[in-house]
Structure formats: C-alpha cells, structure tokens
PDB file of C-alpha atoms and ligand atoms in Angstrom:
ATOM      1  CA  MET I  20      89.060  77.666 141.128  1.00 87.00           C
ATOM      2  CA  VAL I  21      89.259  75.730 144.462  1.00 95.00           C
ATOM      3  CA  LYS I  22      87.981  72.792 142.388  1.00 97.00           C
ATOM      4  CA  HIS I  23      90.836  73.011 139.893  1.00 98.00           C
ATOM      5  CA  ALA I  24      93.526  73.666 142.434  1.00 98.00           C
ATOM      6  CA  ALA I  25      92.250  70.650 144.469  1.00 98.00           C
ATOM      7  CA  LEU I  26      91.960  68.480 141.343  1.00 98.00           C
ATOM      8  CA  ALA I  27      95.596  69.298 140.343  1.00 98.00           C
ATOM      9  CA  LEU I  28      96.728  68.535 144.041  1.00 98.00           C
ATOM     10  CA  CYS I  29      94.903  65.126 143.987  1.00 98.00           C
ATOM     11  CA  LEU I  30      96.317  64.119 140.600  1.00 98.00           C
ATOM     12  CA  ASP I  31      99.826  65.169 141.799  1.00 98.00           C
ATOM     13  CA  ARG I  32      99.483  62.926 144.784  1.00 98.00           C
ATOM     14  CA  LEU I  33      98.123  60.035 142.633  1.00 98.00           C
ATOM     15  CA  ASN I  34     101.263  60.522 140.507  1.00 98.00           C
ATOM     16  CA  ALA I  35     103.441  59.807 143.551  1.00 97.00           C
ATOM     17  CA  LYS I  36     102.891  56.139 143.104  1.00 97.00           C
ATOM     18  CA  PRO I  37     103.883  54.369 139.900  1.00 98.00           C
ATOM     19  CA  ALA I  38     100.682  52.218 139.611  1.00 98.00           C
ATOM     20  CA  PRO I  39      98.421  53.480 136.736  1.00 98.00           C
ATOM     21  CA  TYR I  40      95.160  55.149 137.526  1.00 98.00           C
ATOM     22  CA  ARG I  41      92.087  56.546 135.867  1.00 98.00           C
ATOM     23  CA  TYR I  42      90.516  60.017 135.781  1.00 98.00           C
ATOM     24  CA  ILE I  43      86.743  60.160 135.205  1.00 98.00           C
ATOM     25  CA  ASP I  44      85.069  63.434 134.500  1.00 98.00           C
ATOM     26  CA  THR I  45      81.228  63.154 134.291  1.00 98.00           C
ATOM     27  CA  HIS I  46      80.630  66.780 133.117  1.00 97.00           C
ATOM     28  CA  ALA I  47      83.759  67.538 131.260  1.00 98.00           C
ATOM     29  CA  GLY I  48      82.909  70.894 129.511  1.00 97.00           C
ATOM     30  CA  ILE I  49      85.160  72.113 126.595  1.00 97.00           C
ATOM     31  CA  GLY I  50      88.568  71.259 128.015  1.00 97.00           C
ATOM     32  CA  ALA I  51      90.247  74.735 127.959  1.00 95.00           C
ATOM     33  CA  TYR I  52      89.078  78.326 127.841  1.00 94.00           C
ATOM     34  CA  ASP I  53      90.153  81.280 125.762  1.00 93.00           C
ATOM     35  CA  LEU I  54      90.065  84.234 128.136  1.00 92.00           C
ATOM     36  CA  GLU I  55      90.080  86.622 125.189  1.00 89.00           C
ATOM     37  CA  GLY I  56      87.186  84.826 123.419  1.00 84.00           C
ATOM     38  CA  ASP I  57      83.567  86.140 123.175  1.00 82.00           C
ATOM     39  CA  GLU I  58      82.423  83.934 125.990  1.00 77.00           C
ATOM     40  CA  ALA I  59      85.045  85.124 128.450  1.00 73.00           C
ATOM     41  CA  GLU I  60      84.378  88.718 127.343  1.00 75.00           C
ATOM     42  CA  ARG I  61      80.756  88.249 128.217  1.00 70.00           C
ATOM     43  CA  SER I  62      81.558  86.815 131.623  1.00 74.00           C
ATOM     44  CA  PRO I  63      84.757  88.514 132.773  1.00 73.00           C
ATOM     45  CA  GLU I  64      84.476  87.042 136.300  1.00 82.00           C
ATOM     46  CA  TRP I  65      87.762  85.165 135.724  1.00 85.00           C
ATOM     47  CA  LYS I  66      89.518  88.570 136.248  1.00 88.00           C
ATOM     48  CA  ASP I  67      88.474  88.472 139.956  1.00 88.00           C
ATOM     49  CA  GLY I  68      89.402  84.847 140.191  1.00 91.00           C
ATOM     50  CA  VAL I  69      92.343  83.350 138.413  1.00 94.00           C
ATOM     51  CA  GLY I  70      93.362  86.856 137.268  1.00 94.00           C
ATOM     52  CA  ARG I  71      94.059  87.911 140.887  1.00 95.00           C
ATOM     53  CA  VAL I  72      95.912  84.738 141.663  1.00 96.00           C
ATOM     54  CA  TRP I  73      97.998  85.116 138.518  1.00 94.00           C
ATOM     55  CA  ASP I  74      98.998  88.624 139.559  1.00 93.00           C
ATOM     56  CA  ALA I  75      99.622  87.858 143.232  1.00 95.00           C
ATOM     57  CA  GLU I  76     101.000  84.327 143.545  1.00 93.00           C
ATOM     58  CA  ARG I  77     104.716  85.264 143.406  1.00 93.00           C
ATOM     59  CA  GLY I  78     104.270  87.153 146.668  1.00 95.00           C
ATOM     60  CA  ALA I  79     102.459  84.381 148.430  1.00 97.00           C
ATOM     61  CA  PRO I  80     103.958  82.482 151.375  1.00 98.00           C
ATOM     62  CA  GLN I  81     105.854  79.327 150.415  1.00 98.00           C
ATOM     63  CA  ASP I  82     103.190  76.894 151.810  1.00 98.00           C
ATOM     64  CA  VAL I  83     100.596  78.627 149.585  1.00 98.00           C
ATOM     65  CA  ARG I  84     102.838  78.478 146.585  1.00 98.00           C
ATOM     66  CA  ASN I  85     103.484  74.774 147.253  1.00 98.00           C
ATOM     67  CA  ALA I  86      99.710  74.150 147.507  1.00 98.00           C
ATOM     68  CA  LEU I  87      98.921  75.960 144.266  1.00 98.00           C
ATOM     69  CA  ALA I  88     101.987  74.740 142.342  1.00 98.00           C
ATOM     70  CA  PRO I  89     100.399  71.731 140.514  1.00 98.00           C
ATOM     71  CA  TRP I  90      97.555  73.931 139.222  1.00 98.00           C
ATOM     72  CA  LEU I  91      99.664  76.996 138.489  1.00 97.00           C
ATOM     73  CA  ASN I  92     102.399  75.079 136.664  1.00 97.00           C
ATOM     74  CA  ILE I  93      99.750  74.090 134.101  1.00 98.00           C
ATOM     75  CA  ILE I  94      98.409  77.602 133.765  1.00 97.00           C
ATOM     76  CA  ARG I  95     101.947  78.933 133.380  1.00 96.00           C
ATOM     77  CA  SER I  96     102.734  76.264 130.773  1.00 96.00           C
ATOM     78  CA  MET I  97      99.882  77.541 128.503  1.00 95.00           C
ATOM     79  CA  ASN I  98     100.369  81.276 129.069  1.00 96.00           C
ATOM     80  CA  ALA I  99     103.976  82.227 128.305  1.00 93.00           C
ATOM     81  CA  GLY I 100     102.924  85.630 126.968  1.00 90.00           C
ATOM     82  CA  GLY I 101     100.352  86.670 129.748  1.00 93.00           C
ATOM     83  CA  LEU I 102      97.133  85.119 131.004  1.00 94.00           C
ATOM     84  CA  LYS I 103      95.040  84.220 127.968  1.00 95.00           C
ATOM     85  CA  HIS I 104      94.094  80.652 128.426  1.00 95.00           C
ATOM     86  CA  TYR I 105      92.593  78.787 131.344  1.00 96.00           C
ATOM     87  CA  PRO I 106      92.694  74.947 131.694  1.00 97.00           C
ATOM     88  CA  GLY I 107      89.449  73.202 132.452  1.00 97.00           C
ATOM     89  CA  SER I 108      89.363  69.902 134.358  1.00 98.00           C
ATOM     90  CA  PRO I 109      89.995  67.643 131.224  1.00 98.00           C
ATOM     91  CA  PHE I 110      92.937  69.695 130.246  1.00 98.00           C
ATOM     92  CA  ILE I 111      94.434  69.634 133.711  1.00 98.00           C
ATOM     93  CA  ALA I 112      94.067  65.884 133.844  1.00 98.00           C
ATOM     94  CA  GLN I 113      95.548  65.405 130.280  1.00 98.00           C
ATOM     95  CA  ARG I 114      98.611  67.397 131.262  1.00 98.00           C
ATOM     96  CA  MET I 115      99.076  65.610 134.518  1.00 98.00           C
ATOM     97  CA  LEU I 116      98.297  62.004 133.818  1.00 98.00           C
ATOM     98  CA  ARG I 117     101.156  59.657 132.761  1.00 98.00           C
ATOM     99  CA  GLU I 118     101.527  57.483 129.678  1.00 98.00           C
ATOM    100  CA  THR I 119      99.983  54.433 131.463  1.00 98.00           C
ATOM    101  CA  ASP I 120      96.951  56.339 132.924  1.00 98.00           C
ATOM    102  CA  ALA I 121      93.534  56.827 131.381  1.00 98.00           C
ATOM    103  CA  LEU I 122      90.927  59.552 131.024  1.00 98.00           C
ATOM    104  CA  ARG I 123      87.205  59.089 130.561  1.00 98.00           C
ATOM    105  CA  LEU I 124      85.260  62.198 129.783  1.00 98.00           C
ATOM    106  CA  CYS I 125      81.490  62.639 129.438  1.00 98.00           C
ATOM    107  CA  GLU I 126      79.890  65.750 127.941  1.00 98.00           C
ATOM    108  CA  LEU I 127      76.208  65.867 127.095  1.00 96.00           C
ATOM    109  CA  HIS I 128      76.051  68.807 124.713  1.00 96.00           C
ATOM    110  CA  GLU I 129      77.235  68.408 121.189  1.00 97.00           C
ATOM    111  CA  PRO I 130      78.800  71.785 120.578  1.00 97.00           C
ATOM    112  CA  SER I 131      80.851  71.386 123.815  1.00 97.00           C
ATOM    113  CA  THR I 132      81.808  67.877 122.858  1.00 98.00           C
ATOM    114  CA  VAL I 133      83.086  69.039 119.507  1.00 98.00           C
ATOM    115  CA  LEU I 134      85.307  71.742 121.372  1.00 97.00           C
ATOM    116  CA  LEU I 135      86.389  69.108 123.911  1.00 98.00           C
ATOM    117  CA  ARG I 136      87.548  66.738 121.260  1.00 98.00           C
ATOM    118  CA  ASP I 137      89.382  69.486 119.523  1.00 97.00           C
ATOM    119  CA  ALA I 138      91.067  70.534 122.795  1.00 97.00           C
ATOM    120  CA  MET I 139      92.105  66.946 123.687  1.00 98.00           C
ATOM    121  CA  GLY I 140      93.540  66.175 120.259  1.00 97.00           C
ATOM    122  CA  ARG I 141      94.725  62.639 119.451  1.00 97.00           C
ATOM    123  CA  ASP I 142      95.594  60.931 122.646  1.00 98.00           C
ATOM    124  CA  LYS I 143      95.206  57.244 123.097  1.00 97.00           C
ATOM    125  CA  ARG I 144      94.673  57.666 126.873  1.00 98.00           C
ATOM    126  CA  VAL I 145      91.504  59.718 126.365  1.00 98.00           C
ATOM    127  CA  LYS I 146      88.034  58.446 125.599  1.00 98.00           C
ATOM    128  CA  ILE I 147      85.290  61.012 125.214  1.00 98.00           C
ATOM    129  CA  GLU I 148      81.635  60.125 125.185  1.00 98.00           C
ATOM    130  CA  GLN I 149      78.765  62.530 124.366  1.00 98.00           C
ATOM    131  CA  ARG I 150      76.260  61.369 126.897  1.00 97.00           C
ATOM    132  CA  ASP I 151      74.683  62.030 130.303  1.00 95.00           C
ATOM    133  CA  GLY I 152      77.567  61.711 132.807  1.00 96.00           C
ATOM    134  CA  PHE I 153      75.280  60.871 135.730  1.00 94.00           C
ATOM    135  CA  GLU I 154      73.870  57.899 133.879  1.00 94.00           C
ATOM    136  CA  ALA I 155      77.242  56.798 132.465  1.00 96.00           C
ATOM    137  CA  LEU I 156      79.126  56.876 135.668  1.00 97.00           C
ATOM    138  CA  PRO I 157      78.216  53.449 137.215  1.00 96.00           C
ATOM    139  CA  ALA I 158      79.319  51.627 134.015  1.00 96.00           C
ATOM    140  CA  TYR I 159      82.798  53.075 134.496  1.00 98.00           C
ATOM    141  CA  LEU I 160      83.216  51.758 137.949  1.00 98.00           C
ATOM    142  CA  PRO I 161      85.257  50.194 139.327  1.00 98.00           C
ATOM    143  CA  PRO I 162      87.969  51.106 136.784  1.00 98.00           C
ATOM    144  CA  PRO I 163      90.227  48.329 135.709  1.00 98.00           C
ATOM    145  CA  GLU I 164      93.263  50.119 137.336  1.00 98.00           C
ATOM    146  CA  ARG I 165      91.453  50.183 140.726  1.00 97.00           C
ATOM    147  CA  ARG I 166      93.011  53.593 141.399  1.00 98.00           C
ATOM    148  CA  GLY I 167      91.818  57.002 140.466  1.00 98.00           C
ATOM    149  CA  LEU I 168      89.544  59.935 140.842  1.00 98.00           C
ATOM    150  CA  VAL I 169      86.003  60.885 139.762  1.00 98.00           C
ATOM    151  CA  LEU I 170      84.991  64.480 139.232  1.00 98.00           C
ATOM    152  CA  ILE I 171      81.308  65.251 139.258  1.00 97.00           C
ATOM    153  CA  ASP I 172      80.865  68.849 138.183  1.00 96.00           C
ATOM    154  CA  PRO I 173      77.425  69.603 136.866  1.00 95.00           C
ATOM    155  CA  PRO I 174      76.376  73.047 135.672  1.00 92.00           C
ATOM    156  CA  PHE I 175      73.774  73.989 138.199  1.00 85.00           C
ATOM    157  CA  GLU I 176      72.267  76.314 135.563  1.00 71.00           C
ATOM    158  CA  VAL I 177      70.183  79.316 136.391  1.00 58.00           C
ATOM    159  CA  GLY I 178      66.789  78.570 137.777  1.00 55.00           C
ATOM    160  CA  THR I 179      65.904  76.862 140.985  1.00 50.00           C
ATOM    161  CA  ALA I 180      64.486  73.785 139.245  1.00 46.00           C
ATOM    162  CA  THR I 181      67.681  72.933 137.406  1.00 51.00           C
ATOM    163  CA  ARG I 182      69.686  73.592 140.517  1.00 67.00           C
ATOM    164  CA  LYS I 183      67.607  71.357 142.673  1.00 77.00           C
ATOM    165  CA  ALA I 184      67.734  68.620 139.975  1.00 85.00           C
ATOM    166  CA  ASP I 185      71.586  68.677 139.892  1.00 87.00           C
ATOM    167  CA  PHE I 186      71.740  68.271 143.701  1.00 88.00           C
ATOM    168  CA  ASP I 187      69.405  65.306 143.356  1.00 90.00           C
ATOM    169  CA  TRP I 188      71.273  63.744 140.435  1.00 91.00           C
ATOM    170  CA  MET I 189      74.487  64.170 142.189  1.00 94.00           C
ATOM    171  CA  LEU I 190      73.226  62.223 145.271  1.00 94.00           C
ATOM    172  CA  LYS I 191      71.877  59.501 143.098  1.00 93.00           C
ATOM    173  CA  ALA I 192      75.082  59.127 141.107  1.00 94.00           C
ATOM    174  CA  ALA I 193      77.157  59.182 144.329  1.00 95.00           C
ATOM    175  CA  ARG I 194      75.150  56.312 145.801  1.00 95.00           C
ATOM    176  CA  ALA I 195      75.503  54.145 142.611  1.00 95.00           C
ATOM    177  CA  ALA I 196      79.208  55.012 142.343  1.00 97.00           C
ATOM    178  CA  VAL I 197      80.310  54.553 145.850  1.00 97.00           C
ATOM    179  CA  LYS I 198      78.562  51.162 146.064  1.00 96.00           C
ATOM    180  CA  ARG I 199      80.499  49.968 143.132  1.00 97.00           C
ATOM    181  CA  TRP I 200      83.839  51.519 144.022  1.00 98.00           C
ATOM    182  CA  PRO I 201      84.187  52.668 147.594  1.00 97.00           C
ATOM    183  CA  GLN I 202      87.930  52.957 147.398  1.00 97.00           C
ATOM    184  CA  GLY I 203      87.928  55.691 144.728  1.00 98.00           C
ATOM    185  CA  ALA I 204      88.651  59.306 145.286  1.00 98.00           C
ATOM    186  CA  TYR I 205      85.587  61.510 144.499  1.00 98.00           C
ATOM    187  CA  MET I 206      85.179  65.197 144.127  1.00 98.00           C
ATOM    188  CA  PHE I 207      81.744  66.788 143.985  1.00 97.00           C
ATOM    189  CA  TRP I 208      81.413  70.494 143.117  1.00 96.00           C
ATOM    190  CA  ARG I 209      78.445  72.600 144.349  1.00 95.00           C
ATOM    191  CA  PRO I 210      77.792  76.323 144.222  1.00 93.00           C
ATOM    192  CA  ILE I 211      77.244  78.265 147.462  1.00 92.00           C
ATOM    193  CA  LYS I 212      74.195  80.514 147.393  1.00 89.00           C
ATOM    194  CA  ASP I 213      72.121  79.217 150.249  1.00 85.00           C
ATOM    195  CA  LEU I 214      74.055  77.773 153.193  1.00 82.00           C
ATOM    196  CA  ASP I 215      71.112  75.675 154.440  1.00 85.00           C
ATOM    197  CA  GLN I 216      70.818  74.070 151.098  1.00 86.00           C
ATOM    198  CA  VAL I 217      74.523  73.309 150.964  1.00 90.00           C
ATOM    199  CA  ALA I 218      74.567  71.974 154.526  1.00 90.00           C
ATOM    200  CA  ALA I 219      71.510  69.635 153.819  1.00 92.00           C
ATOM    201  CA  PHE I 220      73.133  68.339 150.632  1.00 93.00           C
ATOM    202  CA  ASP I 221      76.573  67.772 152.335  1.00 95.00           C
ATOM    203  CA  ALA I 222      74.949  65.953 155.227  1.00 95.00           C
ATOM    204  CA  GLU I 223      73.040  63.705 152.873  1.00 95.00           C
ATOM    205  CA  LEU I 224      76.018  63.087 150.661  1.00 96.00           C
ATOM    206  CA  ALA I 225      78.285  62.366 153.630  1.00 96.00           C
ATOM    207  CA  SER I 226      75.763  59.903 155.104  1.00 95.00           C
ATOM    208  CA  MET I 227      75.553  58.069 151.796  1.00 94.00           C
ATOM    209  CA  LEU I 228      79.375  57.877 151.365  1.00 96.00           C
ATOM    210  CA  ILE I 229      79.835  56.745 154.920  1.00 95.00           C
ATOM    211  CA  GLU I 230      76.856  54.270 155.151  1.00 94.00           C
ATOM    212  CA  ASP I 231      76.633  52.945 151.647  1.00 93.00           C
ATOM    213  CA  GLY I 232      80.343  53.159 150.731  1.00 94.00           C
ATOM    214  CA  GLY I 233      81.853  52.443 154.180  1.00 95.00           C
ATOM    215  CA  ILE I 234      84.118  55.431 153.764  1.00 96.00           C
ATOM    216  CA  GLU I 235      85.537  56.702 157.078  1.00 95.00           C
ATOM    217  CA  PRO I 236      83.825  59.886 158.199  1.00 94.00           C
ATOM    218  CA  GLU I 237      87.163  61.801 158.417  1.00 94.00           C
ATOM    219  CA  LYS I 238      87.769  60.956 154.798  1.00 96.00           C
ATOM    220  CA  VAL I 239      84.885  63.037 153.620  1.00 96.00           C
ATOM    221  CA  LEU I 240      85.834  66.718 153.546  1.00 96.00           C
ATOM    222  CA  ALA I 241      84.239  69.933 152.426  1.00 96.00           C
ATOM    223  CA  ALA I 242      86.402  72.726 151.099  1.00 97.00           C
ATOM    224  CA  ASP I 243      84.599  76.045 150.413  1.00 96.00           C
ATOM    225  CA  LEU I 244      85.397  79.552 149.498  1.00 96.00           C
ATOM    226  CA  TRP I 245      82.970  82.386 149.285  1.00 95.00           C
ATOM    227  CA  VAL I 246      83.913  85.921 148.209  1.00 95.00           C
ATOM    228  CA  ARG I 247      80.850  87.825 149.659  1.00 93.00           C
ATOM    229  CA  ALA I 248      78.259  87.407 152.269  1.00 92.00           C
ATOM    230  CA  ILE I 249      76.167  84.311 151.860  1.00 90.00           C
ATOM    231  CA  GLY I 250      72.392  84.860 151.797  1.00 84.00           C
ATOM    232  CA  GLU I 251      71.830  87.851 149.643  1.00 68.00           C
ATOM    233  CA  GLY I 252      70.290  85.676 147.000  1.00 73.00           C
ATOM    234  CA  LYS I 253      73.451  85.862 144.908  1.00 81.00           C
ATOM    235  CA  LEU I 254      75.996  83.273 144.136  1.00 87.00           C
ATOM    236  CA  ALA I 255      78.491  83.784 146.941  1.00 92.00           C
ATOM    237  CA  GLY I 256      81.121  81.186 146.119  1.00 94.00           C
ATOM    238  CA  ALA I 257      81.569  77.454 145.575  1.00 95.00           C
ATOM    239  CA  GLY I 258      83.281  74.411 146.985  1.00 96.00           C
ATOM    240  CA  ILE I 259      83.742  70.747 146.790  1.00 97.00           C
ATOM    241  CA  VAL I 260      83.156  67.644 148.856  1.00 97.00           C
ATOM    242  CA  ILE I 261      85.966  65.241 148.536  1.00 98.00           C
ATOM    243  CA  ALA I 262      85.845  61.676 149.536  1.00 98.00           C
ATOM    244  CA  ASN I 263      89.028  59.632 149.950  1.00 98.00           C
ATOM    245  CA  ALA I 264      91.389  62.473 149.027  1.00 96.00           C
ATOM    246  CA  PRO I 265      94.959  61.359 148.619  1.00 96.00           C
ATOM    247  CA  PHE I 266      97.256  61.892 151.639  1.00 96.00           C
ATOM    248  CA  GLY I 267      98.446  65.500 151.957  1.00 96.00           C
ATOM    249  CA  VAL I 268      95.725  67.230 149.926  1.00 97.00           C
ATOM    250  CA  ALA I 269      93.849  68.560 152.965  1.00 97.00           C
ATOM    251  CA  ASP I 270      96.910  70.118 154.481  1.00 97.00           C
ATOM    252  CA  HIS I 271      97.632  71.879 151.154  1.00 98.00           C
ATOM    253  CA  LEU I 272      94.065  73.158 150.932  1.00 98.00           C
ATOM    254  CA  ARG I 273      94.315  74.355 154.549  1.00 98.00           C
ATOM    255  CA  ALA I 274      97.333  76.473 153.604  1.00 98.00           C
ATOM    256  CA  ALA I 275      95.875  77.857 150.380  1.00 98.00           C
ATOM    257  CA  LEU I 276      92.309  78.696 151.312  1.00 98.00           C
ATOM    258  CA  PRO I 277      92.852  81.649 153.746  1.00 98.00           C
ATOM    259  CA  TRP I 278      95.236  83.243 151.269  1.00 98.00           C
ATOM    260  CA  LEU I 279      92.813  82.768 148.366  1.00 98.00           C
ATOM    261  CA  CYS I 280      89.969  84.107 150.427  1.00 97.00           C
ATOM    262  CA  GLU I 281      91.860  87.324 151.434  1.00 97.00           C
ATOM    263  CA  LEU I 282      92.828  87.791 147.779  1.00 97.00           C
ATOM    264  CA  MET I 283      89.503  87.176 146.187  1.00 96.00           C
ATOM    265  CA  LYS I 284      87.100  88.774 148.719  1.00 96.00           C
ATOM    266  CA  GLN I 285      84.607  91.245 147.375  1.00 93.00           C
ATOM    267  CA  GLY I 286      83.505  93.036 150.522  1.00 86.00           C
ATOM    268  CA  ASP I 287      82.620  91.892 153.954  1.00 89.00           C
ATOM    269  CA  GLY I 288      81.329  88.466 154.657  1.00 93.00           C
ATOM    270  CA  ALA I 289      83.840  86.483 152.574  1.00 96.00           C
ATOM    271  CA  GLY I 290      85.051  83.275 154.143  1.00 95.00           C
ATOM    272  CA  TRP I 291      86.422  79.820 153.744  1.00 96.00           C
ATOM    273  CA  ARG I 292      86.275  76.491 155.474  1.00 95.00           C
ATOM    274  CA  LEU I 293      87.764  73.094 155.359  1.00 96.00           C
ATOM    275  CA  GLN I 294      85.992  70.602 157.509  1.00 93.00           C
ATOM    276  CA  ALA I 295      84.557  67.066 157.750  1.00 88.00           C
ATOM    277  CA  ALA I 296      81.324  67.043 155.853  1.00 82.00           C
ATOM    278  CA  SER I 297      79.313  65.789 158.802  1.00 76.00           C
ATOM    279  CA  ALA I 298      76.608  63.246 158.250  1.00 70.00           C
ATOM    280  CA  HIS I 299      73.060  63.443 159.515  1.00 72.00           C
TER     281      HIS I 299
HETATM  282  C1  LIG Z 313      80.566  73.213 135.041  1.00 61.73           C
HETATM  283  S1  LIG Z 313      80.733  72.707 133.425  1.00 61.73           S
HETATM  284  C2  LIG Z 313      82.053  71.613 133.463  1.00 61.73           C
HETATM  285  C3  LIG Z 313      83.401  72.187 133.653  1.00 61.73           C
HETATM  286  C4  LIG Z 313      84.523  71.215 133.640  1.00 61.73           C
HETATM  287  N1  LIG Z 313      84.334  70.064 134.580  1.00 61.73           N
HETATM  288  C5  LIG Z 313      85.781  71.953 134.085  1.00 61.73           C
HETATM  289  O1  LIG Z 313      86.108  72.009 135.268  1.00 61.73           O
HETATM  290  O2  LIG Z 313      86.419  72.525 133.191  1.00 61.73           O
HETATM  291  C6  LIG Z 313      79.416  71.619 133.148  1.00 61.73           C
HETATM  292  C7  LIG Z 313      79.253  70.844 131.842  1.00 61.73           C
HETATM  293  O3  LIG Z 313      78.341  69.827 131.963  1.00 61.73           O
HETATM  294  C8  LIG Z 313      77.685  69.692 130.717  1.00 61.73           C
HETATM  295  N2  LIG Z 313      76.498  68.954 131.062  1.00 61.73           N
HETATM  296  C9  LIG Z 313      75.243  69.377 131.451  1.00 61.73           C
HETATM  297  N3  LIG Z 313      74.431  68.342 131.814  1.00 61.73           N
HETATM  298  C10 LIG Z 313      75.229  67.227 131.574  1.00 61.73           C
HETATM  299  C11 LIG Z 313      74.996  65.868 131.786  1.00 61.73           C
HETATM  300  N4  LIG Z 313      73.852  65.397 132.269  1.00 61.73           N
HETATM  301  N5  LIG Z 313      76.000  64.961 131.541  1.00 61.73           N
HETATM  302  C12 LIG Z 313      77.157  65.437 131.040  1.00 61.73           C
HETATM  303  N6  LIG Z 313      77.419  66.655 130.824  1.00 61.73           N
HETATM  304  C13 LIG Z 313      76.472  67.565 131.104  1.00 61.73           C
HETATM  305  C14 LIG Z 313      77.529  71.064 130.254  1.00 61.73           C
HETATM  306  O4  LIG Z 313      77.320  71.151 128.802  1.00 61.73           O
HETATM  307  C15 LIG Z 313      78.823  71.809 130.674  1.00 61.73           C
HETATM  308  O5  LIG Z 313      79.758  71.758 129.643  1.00 61.73           O
END
C-alpha cells in the first residue's frame, strides 16, 4: 500500500521530465489483482487496506489527496463500478510510463508469469522474463536511458528461513546494483514484524548504499506504516527504503502517512515514520 502509493509518486515525478526512463521490477507478481477472485476471498486483508482508503479518500485533506492522487487515479480508472480490481506494481508502471519509456519485469514462478503476461498484454515497452530477479538485476544496470527506478519486492514467505534469506538476497542485490548504477532510484520493500530485524537490515542497506554507491545519506529514506503494536510475533506492517527518491516524494509521503495510519490502525500501537535510514 505505502509501496504502491510511493511507487506511483516516484513515477509521477520521473514523468515531470521529458527524457525517457526505465522501470525495473525484480519480483513483479501477476500484474493486477481481482478482489472478487478466490485468492482475494481467501485473504480479505485488502478490505482493511485499500478498501478503507477507497471509502475515505474523498474526505481527506487536500495535501493527502495530492499525495495519493497518482496511485488512486489508477485504481479509479480500473474500478468505475466499485472497488473490484487492484493494480500491482507492473500495472501501475504500465499505466504511468510514457511511449518512450521501458519496463523490465522479472517473475520466477511460471503460473504467475503466465498471469503477468496476460495482464500486460501486447506492449512493446514491456519485456517480461521468467527468472530470478535478484540474479537478473545486475545485467539490467545501468539502463540505456540512464534514468529510472528499480523496485525490489520479494515475497518474504512464511517461515523464518525464507524471510532471512530474502533480507540477505536483497542486500546482495543492492550492493551489485548500486555499484553499477548509483544514480538510479531504488525502492526496497520489507515487512515489519520485528523492529530490531528491520533496524539492522536498514542500517546495513543504508551503509552499503552510502559507502558502495556514494549515495548521500539524506537520500536514503525509510517510510513505514504499522497498523498494530510491533513485537507480538505478528506481521504489524510494512515499509520501504527508498534511495535517490525523486524530488518532492518525501514531502508527499510525510503528508499521507499520518492520515493512512489513523485510517488503517487496528488497535493501539499503530504508527508510522519517515526518516533517514541511518547507516551503522
Ligand atoms: C510480493 S510479490 C510481488 C508483488 C508486486 N511487486 C506488486 O507490487 O504487485 C513477490 C513475487 O515474487 C515472486 N518471486 C519469488 N521469488 C522470486 C525470485 N527469486 N525472483 C523473481 N520473482 C520471485 C513471487 O512469485 C511473487 O509473485
């Protein structure tokens, strides 16, 4: 949710300059989601997420509406008759990129890749590869356009082993990527379940981006939202680390996060933060 709103904001800002750019999604998923399908019925969490935003956004303050506009415009465009479809990251990018821009999407699993191809349709700007996005990433960088954004959004599947592995892979991929293309904008998604784990990860990631990529410390930001108290062994929320966010994105997130937090909180202990992801 924060991820998709932030992604749409970043792409909107990249669109402010005419030079072409490239969007790279290492873990693309299926493209768009049917909120009335079996999968959504089995995991109806979207009702407490985008469902609440959909119902409440017209009453939001103007600065919040401005911040959410690039994301909500896409949701509105696919839901004329009520909220039934939700755009994933590839769909958001496909809708927002211009004729001269390019999309590179990786998805490891075949059934998801089939759905992704279907969702993207015939579009000469889009190239989809069924492969490991962590391994593929260095070969995409730097992109020929020398402008753009990389989204790294692994599943962090159930089970501590997988979760730890995704953190490790993300750090490895970040180091390779930022050495090849330090000027790129990067967005790293991670779940919030254990704050110490997130803090340790952010510190390591920030050190790497700053030391290996030469990125200025104030250009490495963490944006987080949690809907319940952290530390009860349950997933409490999620957030992103953004490096080299386009100008203006941080201000929009600062406007939207408190409103989203108030709207989505599930009991005491909900919170948000937008801060420099401080290095070790
Ligand atoms: C969280 S979902 C991606 C959601 C998508 N980025 C979005 O915002 O709509 C993670 C996806 O990564 C895929 N996946 C898992 N391991 C992968 C890997 N090593 N490389 C590429 N894709 C992978 C999963 O099949 C799943 O579709």
